[in-house]
mmCIF file of C-alpha atoms in Angstrom:
data_model
loop_
_atom_site.group_PDB
_atom_site.id
_atom_site.type_symbol
_atom_site.label_atom_id
_atom_site.label_comp_id
_atom_site.label_asym_id
_atom_site.label_seq_id
_atom_site.Cartn_x
_atom_site.Cartn_y
_atom_site.Cartn_z
ATOM 1 C CA MET A 1 -26.936 26.877 -25.300
ATOM 2 C CA SER A 2 -23.941 29.244 -25.490
ATOM 3 C CA LYS A 3 -23.030 31.153 -22.371
ATOM 4 C CA GLU A 4 -23.030 34.940 -22.254
ATOM 5 C CA LEU A 5 -19.513 36.336 -22.707
ATOM 6 C CA ILE A 6 -19.933 40.122 -22.976
ATOM 7 C CA ARG A 7 -22.650 42.359 -21.558
ATOM 8 C CA LEU A 8 -23.133 46.099 -22.082
ATOM 9 C CA ARG A 9 -25.379 47.605 -19.402
ATOM 10 C CA ASP A 10 -26.896 51.100 -19.728
ATOM 11 C CA LEU A 11 -23.870 52.157 -21.753
ATOM 12 C CA CYS A 12 -23.648 55.885 -22.486
ATOM 13 C CA MET A 13 -20.940 57.764 -24.333
ATOM 14 C CA ALA A 14 -20.585 61.460 -25.061
ATOM 15 C CA PHE A 15 -17.900 63.482 -26.828
ATOM 16 C CA ASP A 16 -17.766 67.166 -25.800
ATOM 17 C CA ASP A 17 -21.187 66.767 -24.150
ATOM 18 C CA GLU A 18 -22.587 65.431 -27.437
ATOM 19 C CA PRO A 19 -24.271 62.049 -26.801
ATOM 20 C CA VAL A 20 -23.147 59.224 -29.077
ATOM 21 C CA LEU A 21 -24.510 56.209 -27.204
ATOM 22 C CA ASP A 22 -27.738 56.404 -25.209
ATOM 23 C CA HIS A 23 -28.164 53.627 -22.617
ATOM 24 C CA ILE A 24 -27.109 50.721 -24.810
ATOM 25 C CA ASN A 25 -28.011 47.292 -23.462
ATOM 26 C CA LEU A 26 -26.518 44.428 -25.432
ATOM 27 C CA TYR A 27 -25.119 40.945 -24.870
ATOM 28 C CA ILE A 28 -22.761 38.791 -26.920
ATOM 29 C CA ASN A 29 -22.621 35.037 -26.418
ATOM 30 C CA ASP A 30 -19.513 32.896 -26.514
ATOM 31 C CA LYS A 31 -18.662 31.778 -30.091
ATOM 32 C CA GLU A 32 -21.319 34.076 -31.550
ATOM 33 C CA PHE A 33 -20.865 36.026 -34.792
ATOM 34 C CA LEU A 34 -22.568 39.362 -34.157
ATOM 35 C CA THR A 35 -22.922 42.026 -36.840
ATOM 36 C CA LEU A 36 -23.492 45.690 -35.956
ATOM 37 C CA LEU A 37 -25.364 47.517 -38.689
ATOM 38 C CA GLY A 38 -26.559 51.082 -39.094
ATOM 39 C CA PRO A 39 -25.937 54.468 -40.736
ATOM 40 C CA SER A 40 -22.735 56.443 -40.250
ATOM 41 C CA GLY A 41 -22.633 58.135 -36.869
ATOM 42 C CA CYS A 42 -25.092 55.730 -35.231
ATOM 43 C CA GLY A 43 -22.577 54.544 -32.612
ATOM 44 C CA LYS A 44 -21.388 51.222 -34.072
ATOM 45 C CA THR A 45 -17.667 51.973 -34.043
ATOM 46 C CA THR A 46 -17.902 53.692 -30.652
ATOM 47 C CA THR A 47 -19.532 50.549 -29.245
ATOM 48 C CA LEU A 48 -16.770 48.409 -30.756
ATOM 49 C CA ARG A 49 -14.015 50.656 -29.380
ATOM 50 C CA ILE A 50 -15.518 50.539 -25.906
ATOM 51 C CA ILE A 51 -15.623 46.734 -26.007
ATOM 52 C CA GLY A 52 -12.000 46.711 -27.178
ATOM 53 C CA GLY A 53 -10.918 49.070 -24.392
ATOM 54 C CA PHE A 54 -9.928 52.010 -26.590
ATOM 55 C CA LEU A 55 -12.661 54.207 -25.104
ATOM 56 C CA THR A 56 -14.055 54.400 -21.578
ATOM 57 C CA PRO A 57 -17.833 54.894 -21.456
ATOM 58 C CA THR A 58 -19.268 58.026 -19.868
ATOM 59 C CA SER A 59 -21.501 55.771 -17.793
ATOM 60 C CA GLY A 60 -22.665 52.163 -17.690
ATOM 61 C CA THR A 61 -20.653 48.967 -17.511
ATOM 62 C CA VAL A 62 -18.923 46.482 -19.776
ATOM 63 C CA THR A 63 -18.602 42.982 -18.342
ATOM 64 C CA PHE A 64 -16.496 40.162 -19.774
ATOM 65 C CA ASP A 65 -17.210 36.681 -18.469
ATOM 66 C CA GLY A 66 -19.019 38.257 -15.523
ATOM 67 C CA LYS A 67 -16.288 40.748 -14.563
ATOM 68 C CA VAL A 68 -16.498 44.530 -15.078
ATOM 69 C CA ILE A 69 -13.696 45.610 -17.430
ATOM 70 C CA ASN A 70 -14.400 49.352 -17.888
ATOM 71 C CA ASP A 71 -10.914 50.295 -16.658
ATOM 72 C CA VAL A 72 -9.013 47.340 -18.133
ATOM 73 C CA PRO A 73 -6.652 48.565 -20.918
ATOM 74 C CA PRO A 74 -6.814 46.954 -24.380
ATOM 75 C CA TYR A 75 -3.596 44.960 -23.980
ATOM 76 C CA LYS A 76 -4.968 43.249 -20.878
ATOM 77 C CA ARG A 77 -8.236 42.190 -22.518
ATOM 78 C CA GLN A 78 -8.657 38.876 -24.312
ATOM 79 C CA ILE A 79 -9.993 40.916 -27.219
ATOM 80 C CA ASN A 80 -8.205 41.937 -30.425
ATOM 81 C CA THR A 81 -9.372 44.490 -32.966
ATOM 82 C CA VAL A 82 -8.862 44.707 -36.724
ATOM 83 C CA PHE A 83 -9.366 48.299 -37.865
ATOM 84 C CA GLN A 84 -10.190 49.842 -41.237
ATOM 85 C CA ARG A 85 -6.521 50.770 -41.624
ATOM 86 C CA TYR A 86 -4.088 47.930 -41.286
ATOM 87 C CA ALA A 87 -1.502 49.553 -38.938
ATOM 88 C CA LEU A 88 1.212 47.162 -40.118
ATOM 89 C CA PHE A 89 4.919 47.790 -39.633
ATOM 90 C CA PRO A 90 6.374 48.629 -43.083
ATOM 91 C CA HIS A 91 9.956 47.815 -42.000
ATOM 92 C CA LEU A 92 8.987 44.252 -41.034
ATOM 93 C CA ASP A 93 8.115 41.418 -43.404
ATOM 94 C CA VAL A 94 4.855 39.466 -43.215
ATOM 95 C CA TYR A 95 6.231 36.875 -40.788
ATOM 96 C CA ASP A 96 7.551 39.455 -38.322
ATOM 97 C CA ASN A 97 4.369 41.526 -38.487
ATOM 98 C CA VAL A 98 2.305 38.490 -37.489
ATOM 99 C CA ALA A 99 4.867 37.487 -34.845
ATOM 100 C CA PHE A 100 5.219 40.967 -33.334
ATOM 101 C CA GLY A 101 2.807 40.645 -30.398
ATOM 102 C CA LEU A 102 4.007 37.140 -29.628
ATOM 103 C CA LYS A 103 7.603 38.345 -29.367
ATOM 104 C CA ILE A 104 6.561 41.207 -27.096
ATOM 105 C CA ASN A 105 4.845 38.647 -24.851
ATOM 106 C CA LYS A 106 8.012 36.499 -24.872
ATOM 107 C CA VAL A 107 6.300 33.448 -26.350
ATOM 108 C CA PRO A 108 8.861 30.670 -27.010
ATOM 109 C CA LYS A 109 10.390 30.839 -30.485
ATOM 110 C CA ALA A 110 9.129 27.420 -31.608
ATOM 111 C CA GLU A 111 5.574 28.294 -30.569
ATOM 112 C CA ILE A 112 5.807 31.647 -32.368
ATOM 113 C CA ASP A 113 6.846 29.894 -35.550
ATOM 114 C CA GLN A 114 4.002 27.385 -35.283
ATOM 115 C CA ARG A 115 1.364 30.036 -34.592
ATOM 116 C CA VAL A 116 2.540 32.383 -37.348
ATOM 117 C CA ARG A 117 2.475 29.641 -39.964
ATOM 118 C CA GLU A 118 -0.937 28.403 -38.795
ATOM 119 C CA MET A 119 -2.394 31.910 -38.938
ATOM 120 C CA LEU A 120 -0.981 32.585 -42.402
ATOM 121 C CA GLU A 121 -2.576 29.372 -43.603
ATOM 122 C CA ILE A 122 -5.957 30.429 -42.177
ATOM 123 C CA VAL A 123 -5.788 33.758 -44.061
ATOM 124 C CA SER A 124 -4.507 32.057 -47.249
ATOM 125 C CA LEU A 125 -1.072 33.688 -47.162
ATOM 126 C CA LYS A 126 1.065 30.589 -46.769
ATOM 127 C CA GLY A 127 4.348 31.189 -48.583
ATOM 128 C CA TYR A 128 4.217 34.972 -48.062
ATOM 129 C CA GLU A 129 6.321 34.924 -44.882
ATOM 130 C CA ASN A 130 9.242 36.889 -46.370
ATOM 131 C CA ARG A 131 7.217 39.366 -48.440
ATOM 132 C CA ARG A 132 7.568 43.070 -47.754
ATOM 133 C CA ILE A 133 4.398 44.816 -46.654
ATOM 134 C CA ASP A 134 4.599 47.389 -49.447
ATOM 135 C CA ALA A 135 4.693 44.522 -51.983
ATOM 136 C CA LEU A 136 1.223 43.348 -50.930
ATOM 137 C CA SER A 137 -2.185 44.425 -52.154
ATOM 138 C CA GLY A 138 -4.577 46.154 -49.764
ATOM 139 C CA GLY A 139 -6.529 42.942 -49.355
ATOM 140 C CA GLN A 140 -3.388 40.986 -48.544
ATOM 141 C CA GLN A 141 -2.309 43.614 -46.022
ATOM 142 C CA GLN A 142 -5.667 43.407 -44.269
ATOM 143 C CA ARG A 143 -5.326 39.635 -44.154
ATOM 144 C CA VAL A 144 -1.895 40.045 -42.509
ATOM 145 C CA ALA A 145 -3.543 42.324 -39.924
ATOM 146 C CA ILE A 146 -6.156 39.635 -39.277
ATOM 147 C CA ALA A 147 -3.453 36.972 -38.893
ATOM 148 C CA ARG A 148 -1.538 39.195 -36.455
ATOM 149 C CA ALA A 149 -4.632 39.705 -34.292
ATOM 150 C CA LEU A 150 -5.566 36.018 -34.438
ATOM 151 C CA ALA A 151 -2.043 34.887 -33.503
ATOM 152 C CA MET A 152 -2.540 36.315 -29.999
ATOM 153 C CA GLN A 153 -5.302 33.733 -29.444
ATOM 154 C CA PRO A 154 -7.925 36.207 -28.225
ATOM 155 C CA ASP A 155 -11.311 35.106 -26.939
ATOM 156 C CA VAL A 156 -12.977 37.767 -29.085
ATOM 157 C CA MET A 157 -12.170 39.350 -32.444
ATOM 158 C CA LEU A 158 -13.562 42.766 -33.339
ATOM 159 C CA PHE A 159 -13.682 44.008 -36.946
ATOM 160 C CA ASP A 160 -14.392 47.681 -37.664
ATOM 161 C CA GLU A 161 -15.562 47.880 -41.295
ATOM 162 C CA PRO A 162 -12.566 45.787 -42.413
ATOM 163 C CA THR A 163 -13.303 46.208 -46.131
ATOM 164 C CA SER A 164 -14.133 49.928 -46.246
ATOM 165 C CA ALA A 165 -10.601 50.969 -47.270
ATOM 166 C CA LEU A 166 -10.341 48.354 -50.025
ATOM 167 C CA ASP A 167 -10.959 48.546 -53.736
ATOM 168 C CA PRO A 168 -14.133 46.628 -54.680
ATOM 169 C CA GLU A 169 -12.236 43.781 -56.319
ATOM 170 C CA LEU A 170 -10.368 43.094 -53.045
ATOM 171 C CA VAL A 171 -13.391 43.025 -50.741
ATOM 172 C CA GLY A 172 -14.265 39.394 -51.442
ATOM 173 C CA GLU A 173 -10.885 37.992 -50.406
ATOM 174 C CA VAL A 174 -11.035 39.712 -47.004
ATOM 175 C CA LEU A 175 -14.641 38.634 -46.405
ATOM 176 C CA ASN A 176 -13.659 35.055 -47.271
ATOM 177 C CA THR A 177 -10.850 35.314 -44.733
ATOM 178 C CA ILE A 178 -13.263 36.500 -42.036
ATOM 179 C CA LYS A 179 -15.505 33.531 -42.865
ATOM 180 C CA ALA A 180 -12.503 31.229 -42.396
ATOM 181 C CA VAL A 181 -11.744 32.843 -39.034
ATOM 182 C CA ALA A 182 -15.389 32.397 -37.993
ATOM 183 C CA GLN A 183 -15.070 28.672 -38.657
ATOM 184 C CA THR A 184 -12.426 28.440 -35.913
ATOM 185 C CA GLY A 185 -15.243 29.044 -33.402
ATOM 186 C CA ILE A 186 -13.971 32.353 -32.034
ATOM 187 C CA THR A 187 -16.444 35.006 -30.840
ATOM 188 C CA MET A 188 -16.653 37.784 -33.436
ATOM 189 C CA ILE A 189 -18.248 41.223 -33.566
ATOM 190 C CA VAL A 190 -18.176 42.857 -36.992
ATOM 191 C CA VAL A 191 -19.186 46.359 -38.057
ATOM 192 C CA THR A 192 -19.958 46.175 -41.778
ATOM 193 C CA HIS A 193 -22.254 47.372 -44.543
ATOM 194 C CA GLU A 194 -21.775 44.143 -46.494
ATOM 195 C CA ILE A 195 -25.384 42.957 -46.243
ATOM 196 C CA ALA A 196 -24.996 39.720 -48.213
ATOM 197 C CA PHE A 197 -22.001 38.759 -46.088
ATOM 198 C CA ALA A 198 -23.863 39.480 -42.832
ATOM 199 C CA ARG A 199 -26.848 37.471 -44.009
ATOM 200 C CA GLU A 200 -24.656 34.480 -44.861
ATOM 201 C CA VAL A 201 -22.303 34.419 -41.876
ATOM 202 C CA ALA A 202 -23.768 36.284 -38.880
ATOM 203 C CA SER A 203 -25.651 34.453 -36.160
ATOM 204 C CA ARG A 204 -27.287 37.712 -35.015
ATOM 205 C CA VAL A 205 -27.656 41.219 -36.441
ATOM 206 C CA VAL A 206 -28.044 44.368 -34.353
ATOM 207 C CA PHE A 207 -29.306 47.517 -36.074
ATOM 208 C CA MET A 208 -28.367 50.828 -34.453
ATOM 209 C CA GLU A 209 -29.496 54.382 -35.099
ATOM 210 C CA GLY A 210 -28.979 57.555 -33.111
ATOM 211 C CA GLY A 211 -26.940 55.842 -30.434
ATOM 212 C CA VAL A 212 -29.547 53.234 -29.539
ATOM 213 C CA VAL A 213 -30.296 49.631 -30.489
ATOM 214 C CA VAL A 214 -33.361 49.824 -32.724
ATOM 215 C CA GLU A 215 -33.790 46.176 -33.679
ATOM 216 C CA GLU A 216 -31.944 42.887 -33.314
ATOM 217 C CA GLY A 217 -32.470 39.287 -34.321
ATOM 218 C CA LYS A 218 -31.401 36.551 -36.692
ATOM 219 C CA PRO A 219 -30.159 37.677 -40.132
ATOM 220 C CA GLU A 220 -33.235 36.295 -41.889
ATOM 221 C CA GLU A 221 -35.399 38.406 -39.582
ATOM 222 C CA ILE A 222 -33.513 41.706 -39.681
ATOM 223 C CA LEU A 223 -32.108 41.630 -43.214
ATOM 224 C CA VAL A 224 -35.033 39.988 -44.994
ATOM 225 C CA ALA A 225 -38.082 41.153 -43.054
ATOM 226 C CA PRO A 226 -37.155 44.042 -40.730
ATOM 227 C CA LYS A 227 -39.965 45.344 -38.563
ATOM 228 C CA HIS A 228 -38.704 48.817 -37.668
ATOM 229 C CA PRO A 229 -39.112 51.623 -40.259
ATOM 230 C CA SER A 230 -35.539 52.848 -39.627
ATOM 231 C CA THR A 231 -34.131 49.429 -40.479
ATOM 232 C CA GLN A 232 -36.338 49.194 -43.559
ATOM 233 C CA ARG A 233 -35.185 52.604 -44.838
ATOM 234 C CA PHE A 234 -31.516 51.834 -44.200
ATOM 235 C CA LEU A 235 -31.583 48.474 -45.965
ATOM 236 C CA LYS A 236 -33.459 49.947 -48.907
ATOM 237 C CA ARG A 237 -30.835 52.686 -49.223
ATOM 238 C CA ILE A 238 -27.928 50.227 -48.954
ATOM 239 C CA THR A 239 -29.308 47.626 -51.363
ATOM 240 C CA ASN A 240 -30.718 50.115 -53.858
ATOM 241 C CA PRO A 241 -28.714 53.371 -53.551
ATOM 242 C CA ASN A 242 -30.171 54.831 -56.761
ATOM 243 C CA ALA A 243 -33.762 54.565 -55.566
ATOM 244 C CA GLU A 244 -35.524 57.785 -54.771
#
């Protein structure tokens, strides 16, 4: 049985006195692939940003491997985040974008080279080392962002709707890359509306609405036979947007 890696206890978050998260209690096991699902504004991205260290909760605690990390900055957490926007450096080529964090951390040159090439192979961009960022498609740029995050060897990878900024024809290549990353055994938390992808890859799905966890369970439970009316309505709207 996998050990618990992350625990959110009574997590609350408010912006300008407007509650966004309302006493969230959630755990994530080591090597688990967790998908956060729910309508816009339900608190998914806020939850992800708190785990990543980009937001400090109004109250409650975040523990990582048993230690409270509420005040630990993102760069000191063994957690890397891939956002909707790629945040790549346009003046650097693919190789140097992936190597950037490693160079900042003064990793030996030979190890940097090995890691960069391994990561580019995982995201199917071997041979693209010298390409300019502006010469890549959106899907390829997102895959570079994934390789850059993965190169730092984090314990956890967070993905915040990684395909939402892509044209439909590019979505599949990024989802396939995330599947490849999942096969490395890393713990992953993904915010997505890609239901078929979540059903195929996730080990557990958490449905959120109104800042609370409404329902959670295995993909075949939540995505095929949800029990809560909110989950049922959401999935019906996502899978059949033209239905009345």
